[in-house]
Amino acid sequence: MTKKLEIDYAFGYVYDKSKLVVMYPVGSNVIDEKEYEMEVEVAFLEDGIEAAFEESDIKEANDTIKPLEMFLMKPSKIIPFVTSIKNYENKEENEKLLKEFDEEYKVKESYINKGYEIRDVYYVFENVVKYIPQENLDTLNILKIEKEKFNMDKFIETTRNNLDEAINSELIPVNMEKSNLTNRLFLKTSKDTSAKYVVFGTDISTYSEGILCANKEIIKDMDVDMGDLEISNTKDVGYLIEEADGYLTFKISNYNSQTPNGNQLAQIVDYSGVFKKMMIDFIGQFIK
């Protein structure tokens, strides 16, 4: 009788800025020992996780990991790991086969050699503050300008008028307060603050189709390159504007009006796809 192996898998979510790989277990597979090489080659060399794993398993893992994006941003990649190889009948660990696997595919080794930590997902959730990257976000400014050289009143008025059919004008702008944990995250506040969120693009699927933008353009192709942004009926794209020392800085951010804990927040993003040029051009017309 052919010996059977029980292989435990995990997805590794790679966060380059935090030098971290977060491991999420995605179940086991029982196969004949003679099919072992073919099984792992599909996942690790040929077609990747979409071909090797069930769509429901991938979705469950992604949904569980997603809250980490609030602090660590989106993972740069997702890679499969074999975490255990056992004899199916007696559950005895096959350390020799697992060692040979690690030596052949060098998945863990390559990240450890680069200085990455490899941690269980539950550990990371409990210790997420430890992995929040310390960043200088000045490079993400799409505009830095002396306050008196920018017509803020006209900017707000034009945005309200152009988005009037989709957004209540009282929600433009929104007062924001920077999180104590990360410079990327701002929380909505009732206080008058030096940080504001001004929406640029909003989903209009409740009454039409696409994304209505403050420059009056409508993006109907929802598969367009949005970079790190997510736009839905609860998530907009807009400007995170900060005032300090007589200057205004503008960064592109995602605004989430319905988070699990009830907060409304804006998160500065690195890459905004097609929106970056549109948003730079739009604010350019309000420079005095």
Coordinates of C-alpha atoms in Angstrom, one line a residue, residues 101-232:
F101 CA 11.8 20.8 0.9
D102 CA 13.2 23.9 2.6
E103 CA 16.7 23.2 1.1
E104 CA 15.2 22.8 -2.4
Y105 CA 12.8 25.8 -2.5
K106 CA 14.6 28.1 0.0
V107 CA 11.4 30.0 0.7
K108 CA 12.0 30.7 4.3
E109 CA 15.8 30.9 4.0
S110 CA 15.6 33.7 1.4
Y111 CA 13.6 35.9 3.6
I112 CA 15.5 35.1 6.8
N113 CA 18.7 36.0 5.1
K114 CA 17.2 39.4 4.1
G115 CA 16.5 40.1 7.8
Y116 CA 12.8 39.4 7.7
E117 CA 10.9 38.0 10.7
I118 CA 8.5 35.1 10.0
R119 CA 5.6 35.2 12.4
D120 CA 2.3 33.6 13.0
V121 CA -0.7 35.7 12.2
Y122 CA -2.1 35.7 15.7
Y123 CA 1.2 36.8 17.2
V124 CA 1.3 39.8 14.7
F125 CA -2.2 40.9 15.6
E126 CA -1.3 40.9 19.2
N127 CA 1.9 42.8 18.6
V128 CA 1.1 44.8 15.5
V129 CA 2.5 48.1 17.0
K130 CA 6.0 46.5 17.0
Y131 CA 5.8 46.1 13.2
I132 CA 4.4 49.5 12.2
P133 CA 7.1 51.0 9.9
Q134 CA 8.6 54.3 10.9
E135 CA 8.5 56.4 7.7
N136 CA 9.2 59.8 6.3
L137 CA 6.1 60.5 4.2
D138 CA 7.3 63.8 2.7
T139 CA 8.1 61.9 -0.6
L140 CA 4.3 61.2 -0.9
N141 CA 3.4 64.9 -1.1
I142 CA 1.7 65.7 -4.4
L143 CA 1.9 69.4 -3.5
K144 CA 3.6 71.4 -0.8
I145 CA 2.8 75.1 -1.0
E146 CA 2.7 78.3 1.1
K147 CA -0.8 78.6 2.6
E148 CA -1.5 82.0 1.1
K149 CA -0.6 80.8 -2.4
F150 CA -3.4 78.3 -2.5
N151 CA -7.1 79.2 -2.9
M152 CA -8.5 76.8 -0.3
D153 CA -12.0 78.3 -0.3
K154 CA -12.3 78.0 -4.1
F155 CA -11.0 74.5 -4.0
I156 CA -13.6 73.4 -1.4
E157 CA -16.4 75.2 -3.2
T158 CA -15.5 73.6 -6.5
T159 CA -15.3 70.1 -5.0
R160 CA -18.6 70.5 -3.3
N161 CA -20.3 71.7 -6.5
N162 CA -18.8 69.0 -8.7
L163 CA -19.7 66.2 -6.3
D164 CA -23.0 67.6 -5.3
E165 CA -25.1 64.8 -6.7
A166 CA -23.1 62.2 -4.8
I167 CA -21.9 63.7 -1.5
N168 CA -23.5 66.0 1.1
S169 CA -21.5 69.3 1.0
E170 CA -21.3 69.3 4.8
L171 CA -18.9 66.3 4.5
I172 CA -16.4 68.4 2.5
P173 CA -14.0 68.8 4.2
V174 CA -13.7 66.4 7.1
N175 CA -11.6 67.3 10.2
M176 CA -8.9 64.7 10.8
E177 CA -6.6 63.9 13.7
K178 CA -3.4 61.9 13.2
S179 CA -3.1 58.5 14.9
N180 CA -0.6 58.1 17.7
L181 CA 0.5 54.8 16.1
T182 CA 1.4 55.7 12.5
N183 CA 1.8 58.9 10.4
R184 CA -0.2 57.2 7.6
L185 CA -3.5 57.0 9.6
F186 CA -5.9 59.9 10.4
L187 CA -9.2 59.6 12.3
K188 CA -12.3 61.7 11.8
T189 CA -12.8 64.1 14.7
S190 CA -15.4 66.7 15.7
K191 CA -12.6 69.1 16.7
D192 CA -11.3 71.8 14.4
T193 CA -7.8 70.6 13.4
S194 CA -5.0 71.4 11.1
A195 CA -5.5 68.2 9.1
K196 CA -8.4 67.8 6.6
Y197 CA -9.7 65.2 4.3
V198 CA -11.2 66.4 1.0
V199 CA -12.8 63.8 -1.2
F200 CA -11.8 63.6 -4.9
G201 CA -13.5 60.4 -6.2
T202 CA -16.5 58.5 -4.9
D203 CA -18.4 55.4 -5.9
I204 CA -21.8 56.2 -7.4
S205 CA -23.1 52.7 -8.0
T206 CA -26.1 53.3 -5.8
Y207 CA -27.7 55.4 -8.6
S208 CA -25.4 55.2 -11.6
E209 CA -22.2 53.5 -12.6
G210 CA -18.5 54.1 -11.9
I211 CA -16.5 56.7 -9.8
L212 CA -17.5 60.3 -9.9
C213 CA -14.5 62.6 -9.6
A214 CA -14.2 66.2 -8.4
N215 CA -12.9 67.2 -11.9
K216 CA -16.3 66.0 -13.2
E217 CA -14.8 62.9 -14.9
I218 CA -16.6 59.6 -14.4
I219 CA -14.4 56.5 -14.3
K220 CA -16.6 53.6 -15.5
D221 CA -14.0 50.9 -15.8
M222 CA -13.7 49.6 -12.2
D223 CA -10.8 47.4 -13.3
V224 CA -8.6 50.5 -14.0
D225 CA -5.3 50.7 -12.2
M226 CA -6.1 52.1 -8.8
G227 CA -2.8 51.2 -7.2
D228 CA -3.2 50.8 -3.4
L229 CA -6.6 52.4 -3.3
E230 CA -9.9 50.6 -2.8
I231 CA -13.1 52.4 -3.8
S232 CA -16.6 51.2 -2.9

